[in-house]
Amino acid sequence: MNPTTAAAAPRRTRRRPKPTLVMGVLLLLPILAATFAPGLIAPYSPTDFDYSAILKGPSASHPFGTDNFGRDVFSRVVYGTRIDMQIALLTTLFPFVFGTLLGAFTGFVGRWPDTLVGRVADLVVVFPFLVLVIAIVAVLGPGLTNMYIAVSAVGWVAYWRLVRGEVLAQKETEYAQAARVLGFSPTRVLLRHILPNAVTPAIVYLMTDMSLGILLGASLGYLGLGAQPPHPSGA
């Protein structure tokens, strides 16, 4: 065998994408298509009533059947994907950013700021997550905006704990101590050296928390506290 060919063969093998990655992308593509271009997929408007087709079973014209107002269920599922993706993003974005920054600060500084935030976090987690979110939404009123506020007021604690624990470990490592010896400012040591190495667990948790956010949106929608009619929700 030609040495050049033999050396190139392993290189081509390493460049092949993993089957799990390919499968994940194939599963994600229709969801993204339904999110950004639902009109190209859904055959009907999700809010149009058709009283001549109430509670019809699946058929060629209505693949998922119709609801009690004659609306096409498949079209409502497709358009509901956009709301579900919005819920997944907005129920995790602020808790992730706020909890990460606060965890990095309190873990790095310690002393009374860490103690104060720790007591607030303990007060939040005393109550079950879903019960506390439902209580806040019930006080503020039903709707997606109030749901985002309620989840943000509660959900930051998990990210704070993850990042704080990682920062406490990372600030005692040799590279962090070397940065201090070189005279770097505490802000630079934290933001440019420690935080990039401490944020990975929070990012992993963010991915799973998005799916939990969609389930939360479905639960609150069932109770009448989430997306309000006539907006569809694919959850």
Tab-separated table of C-alpha atoms in Angstrom, residues 8-235:
chain	number	residue	atom	x	y	z
A	8	ALA	CA	-4.532	9.396	4.764
A	9	ALA	CA	-6.882	6.508	5.564
A	10	PRO	CA	-6.920	7.008	9.361
A	11	ARG	CA	-7.271	10.754	8.789
A	12	ARG	CA	-10.446	10.216	6.713
A	13	THR	CA	-11.805	7.899	9.385
A	14	ARG	CA	-11.339	10.489	12.108
A	15	ARG	CA	-13.211	13.120	10.073
A	16	ARG	CA	-16.390	11.070	9.830
A	17	PRO	CA	-19.139	12.520	12.017
A	18	LYS	CA	-20.425	10.336	14.805
A	19	PRO	CA	-23.713	8.534	14.093
A	20	THR	CA	-25.249	9.991	17.254
A	21	LEU	CA	-24.390	13.507	16.065
A	22	VAL	CA	-25.935	12.857	12.656
A	23	MET	CA	-29.074	11.426	14.250
A	24	GLY	CA	-29.354	14.410	16.587
A	25	VAL	CA	-29.051	16.869	13.700
A	26	LEU	CA	-31.670	14.983	11.666
A	27	LEU	CA	-34.067	15.096	14.613
A	28	LEU	CA	-33.385	18.789	15.200
A	29	LEU	CA	-33.861	19.947	11.598
A	30	PRO	CA	-37.670	19.515	11.428
A	31	ILE	CA	-38.017	21.237	14.804
A	32	LEU	CA	-35.985	24.207	13.570
A	33	ALA	CA	-37.988	24.273	10.336
A	34	ALA	CA	-41.242	24.341	12.294
A	35	THR	CA	-39.833	27.101	14.506
A	36	PHE	CA	-38.615	29.470	11.811
A	37	ALA	CA	-40.940	28.647	8.897
A	38	PRO	CA	-44.154	27.071	10.212
A	39	GLY	CA	-46.168	28.469	7.294
A	40	LEU	CA	-44.234	26.273	4.887
A	41	ILE	CA	-45.166	23.117	6.794
A	42	ALA	CA	-48.609	23.702	8.283
A	43	PRO	CA	-51.458	23.365	5.755
A	44	TYR	CA	-53.850	25.618	7.710
A	45	SER	CA	-53.876	28.592	10.047
A	46	PRO	CA	-53.686	27.469	13.681
A	47	THR	CA	-56.471	29.843	14.767
A	48	ASP	CA	-59.061	29.496	11.972
A	49	PHE	CA	-62.315	27.851	13.019
A	50	ASP	CA	-64.085	25.360	10.743
A	51	TYR	CA	-67.397	24.370	12.291
A	52	SER	CA	-68.028	21.890	9.487
A	53	ALA	CA	-65.010	19.802	10.580
A	54	ILE	CA	-65.358	19.646	14.360
A	55	LEU	CA	-63.616	16.709	16.082
A	56	LYS	CA	-62.746	14.950	12.841
A	57	GLY	CA	-60.398	11.984	12.958
A	58	PRO	CA	-57.044	11.822	11.146
A	59	SER	CA	-57.393	12.039	7.380
A	60	ALA	CA	-55.470	13.153	4.302
A	61	SER	CA	-56.633	16.751	4.747
A	62	HIS	CA	-56.147	16.725	8.552
A	63	PRO	CA	-53.279	14.331	9.453
A	64	PHE	CA	-53.816	14.769	13.215
A	65	GLY	CA	-57.549	15.403	13.040
A	66	THR	CA	-59.338	18.546	14.291
A	67	ASP	CA	-60.267	19.898	17.727
A	68	ASN	CA	-63.621	20.967	19.145
A	69	PHE	CA	-63.476	24.214	17.146
A	70	GLY	CA	-62.590	22.552	13.854
A	71	ARG	CA	-58.990	23.778	13.966
A	72	ASP	CA	-56.372	21.561	12.354
A	73	VAL	CA	-54.399	19.894	15.149
A	74	PHE	CA	-51.307	19.297	13.002
A	75	SER	CA	-51.114	23.004	12.119
A	76	ARG	CA	-51.453	23.934	15.788
A	77	VAL	CA	-48.653	21.537	16.726
A	78	VAL	CA	-46.379	23.006	14.046
A	79	TYR	CA	-47.071	26.608	15.050
A	80	GLY	CA	-46.868	25.633	18.713
A	81	THR	CA	-43.250	24.596	18.199
A	82	ARG	CA	-42.306	28.263	17.913
A	83	ILE	CA	-43.834	29.015	21.312
A	84	ASP	CA	-42.183	25.964	22.832
A	85	MET	CA	-38.766	27.054	21.574
A	86	GLN	CA	-39.424	30.532	22.937
A	87	ILE	CA	-40.320	29.015	26.303
A	88	ALA	CA	-37.194	26.816	26.249
A	89	LEU	CA	-34.978	29.835	25.597
A	90	LEU	CA	-36.542	32.481	27.823
A	91	THR	CA	-37.090	30.239	30.848
A	92	THR	CA	-33.378	29.402	30.934
A	93	LEU	CA	-31.528	32.416	29.510
A	94	PHE	CA	-31.910	34.832	32.432
A	95	PRO	CA	-31.475	32.197	35.177
A	96	PHE	CA	-28.336	30.971	33.394
A	97	VAL	CA	-26.773	34.423	32.968
A	98	PHE	CA	-27.755	35.762	36.393
A	99	GLY	CA	-26.970	32.559	38.278
A	100	THR	CA	-23.627	32.120	36.518
A	101	LEU	CA	-22.413	35.659	37.153
A	102	LEU	CA	-23.646	35.657	40.742
A	103	GLY	CA	-22.118	32.243	41.429
A	104	ALA	CA	-18.788	33.340	39.954
A	105	PHE	CA	-18.758	36.516	42.068
A	106	THR	CA	-19.757	34.961	45.383
A	107	GLY	CA	-17.543	31.912	44.907
A	108	PHE	CA	-14.537	34.083	44.111
A	109	VAL	CA	-15.085	36.773	46.756
A	110	GLY	CA	-16.520	34.645	49.553
A	111	ARG	CA	-17.136	36.259	52.949
A	112	TRP	CA	-20.461	38.011	53.603
A	113	PRO	CA	-21.688	38.247	49.962
A	114	ASP	CA	-21.452	34.480	49.657
A	115	THR	CA	-23.225	33.988	52.983
A	116	LEU	CA	-25.995	36.457	52.117
A	117	VAL	CA	-26.727	34.952	48.695
A	118	GLY	CA	-26.549	31.480	50.216
A	119	ARG	CA	-29.292	32.351	52.703
A	120	VAL	CA	-31.482	33.742	49.910
A	121	ALA	CA	-30.923	30.581	47.864
A	122	ASP	CA	-31.852	28.433	50.866
A	123	LEU	CA	-35.052	30.437	51.262
A	124	VAL	CA	-35.957	29.856	47.611
A	125	VAL	CA	-35.347	26.098	47.614
A	126	VAL	CA	-37.398	25.577	50.767
A	127	PHE	CA	-40.484	25.514	48.535
A	128	PRO	CA	-40.972	23.013	45.684
A	129	PHE	CA	-40.008	24.565	42.358
A	130	LEU	CA	-43.295	23.983	40.544
A	131	VAL	CA	-45.422	25.077	43.493
A	132	LEU	CA	-43.477	28.315	43.873
A	133	VAL	CA	-43.669	29.084	40.139
A	134	ILE	CA	-47.418	28.437	40.094
A	135	ALA	CA	-47.872	30.695	43.120
A	136	ILE	CA	-45.923	33.560	41.524
A	137	VAL	CA	-47.764	33.238	38.201
A	138	ALA	CA	-51.094	33.098	40.013
A	139	VAL	CA	-50.253	36.372	41.770
A	140	LEU	CA	-48.908	38.136	38.668
A	141	GLY	CA	-51.575	36.748	36.343
A	142	PRO	CA	-51.573	34.113	33.575
A	143	GLY	CA	-49.420	34.563	30.491
A	144	LEU	CA	-46.006	33.738	29.129
A	145	THR	CA	-44.326	36.945	30.319
A	146	ASN	CA	-45.300	36.352	33.927
A	147	MET	CA	-44.234	32.719	33.589
A	148	TYR	CA	-40.761	33.863	32.486
A	149	ILE	CA	-40.567	36.214	35.464
A	150	ALA	CA	-41.602	33.468	37.872
A	151	VAL	CA	-39.134	30.910	36.510
A	152	SER	CA	-36.309	33.459	36.505
A	153	ALA	CA	-37.024	34.355	40.135
A	154	VAL	CA	-36.613	30.712	41.125
A	155	GLY	CA	-34.422	29.005	38.521
A	156	TRP	CA	-31.188	30.960	39.071
A	157	VAL	CA	-30.391	28.991	42.228
A	158	ALA	CA	-29.311	25.818	40.397
A	159	TYR	CA	-26.886	27.727	38.163
A	160	TRP	CA	-25.561	29.706	41.120
A	161	ARG	CA	-24.762	26.541	43.027
A	162	LEU	CA	-23.075	24.843	40.066
A	163	VAL	CA	-20.850	27.788	39.156
A	164	ARG	CA	-20.080	28.740	42.751
A	165	GLY	CA	-18.856	25.226	43.507
A	166	GLU	CA	-16.672	25.145	40.405
A	167	VAL	CA	-15.217	28.598	41.127
A	168	LEU	CA	-14.373	27.564	44.695
A	169	ALA	CA	-12.407	24.627	43.276
A	170	GLN	CA	-10.828	26.482	40.347
A	171	LYS	CA	-9.554	29.471	42.342
A	172	GLU	CA	-7.278	27.165	44.363
A	173	THR	CA	-5.629	25.627	41.289
A	174	GLU	CA	-2.080	26.406	40.225
A	175	TYR	CA	-3.027	28.396	37.132
A	176	ALA	CA	-5.234	30.730	39.190
A	177	GLN	CA	-2.499	31.220	41.764
A	178	ALA	CA	0.017	31.863	38.978
A	179	ALA	CA	-2.271	34.544	37.523
A	180	ARG	CA	-2.365	36.291	40.906
A	181	VAL	CA	1.426	36.099	41.228
A	182	LEU	CA	1.782	37.708	37.787
A	183	GLY	CA	-0.175	40.676	39.105
A	184	PHE	CA	-3.415	40.225	37.162
A	185	SER	CA	-6.400	42.045	38.599
A	186	PRO	CA	-9.036	39.964	40.434
A	187	THR	CA	-11.562	40.796	37.707
A	188	ARG	CA	-9.264	39.467	34.990
A	189	VAL	CA	-8.431	36.345	36.970
A	190	LEU	CA	-12.112	35.612	37.478
A	191	LEU	CA	-13.537	36.457	34.047
A	192	ARG	CA	-10.692	35.405	31.757
A	193	HIS	CA	-9.214	32.449	33.595
A	194	ILE	CA	-11.500	30.923	36.221
A	195	LEU	CA	-14.999	31.456	34.800
A	196	PRO	CA	-14.348	29.843	31.362
A	197	ASN	CA	-13.234	26.696	33.198
A	198	ALA	CA	-16.080	26.801	35.719
A	199	VAL	CA	-19.059	27.438	33.456
A	200	THR	CA	-19.099	24.049	31.677
A	201	PRO	CA	-21.406	22.271	34.185
A	202	ALA	CA	-23.858	25.174	33.966
A	203	ILE	CA	-23.927	24.920	30.160
A	204	VAL	CA	-24.612	21.179	30.348
A	205	TYR	CA	-27.404	21.810	32.839
A	206	LEU	CA	-28.774	24.541	30.561
A	207	MET	CA	-29.316	22.011	27.774
A	208	THR	CA	-31.390	19.736	29.998
A	209	ASP	CA	-33.146	22.665	31.638
A	210	MET	CA	-34.535	23.745	28.256
A	211	SER	CA	-36.513	20.523	27.954
A	212	LEU	CA	-37.743	20.947	31.518
A	213	GLY	CA	-38.826	24.480	30.626
A	214	ILE	CA	-41.012	23.133	27.818
A	215	LEU	CA	-42.589	20.627	30.200
A	216	LEU	CA	-43.182	23.435	32.677
A	217	GLY	CA	-44.861	25.498	29.961
A	218	ALA	CA	-47.118	22.551	29.153
A	219	SER	CA	-48.006	22.082	32.827
A	220	LEU	CA	-48.862	25.749	33.331
A	221	GLY	CA	-50.780	25.768	30.038
A	222	TYR	CA	-52.887	22.860	31.286
A	223	LEU	CA	-53.684	24.889	34.422
A	224	GLY	CA	-54.531	27.948	32.320
A	225	LEU	CA	-51.459	29.891	33.491
A	226	GLY	CA	-49.212	29.515	30.422
A	227	ALA	CA	-49.804	30.413	26.778
A	228	GLN	CA	-53.281	31.910	26.498
A	229	PRO	CA	-55.814	31.132	23.757
A	230	PRO	CA	-55.871	31.344	20.821
A	231	HIS	CA	-52.082	30.878	20.769
A	232	PRO	CA	-51.179	27.227	20.149
A	233	SER	CA	-48.606	25.358	22.158
A	234	GLY	CA	-46.948	22.256	20.741
A	235	ALA	CA	-46.245	20.986	24.238
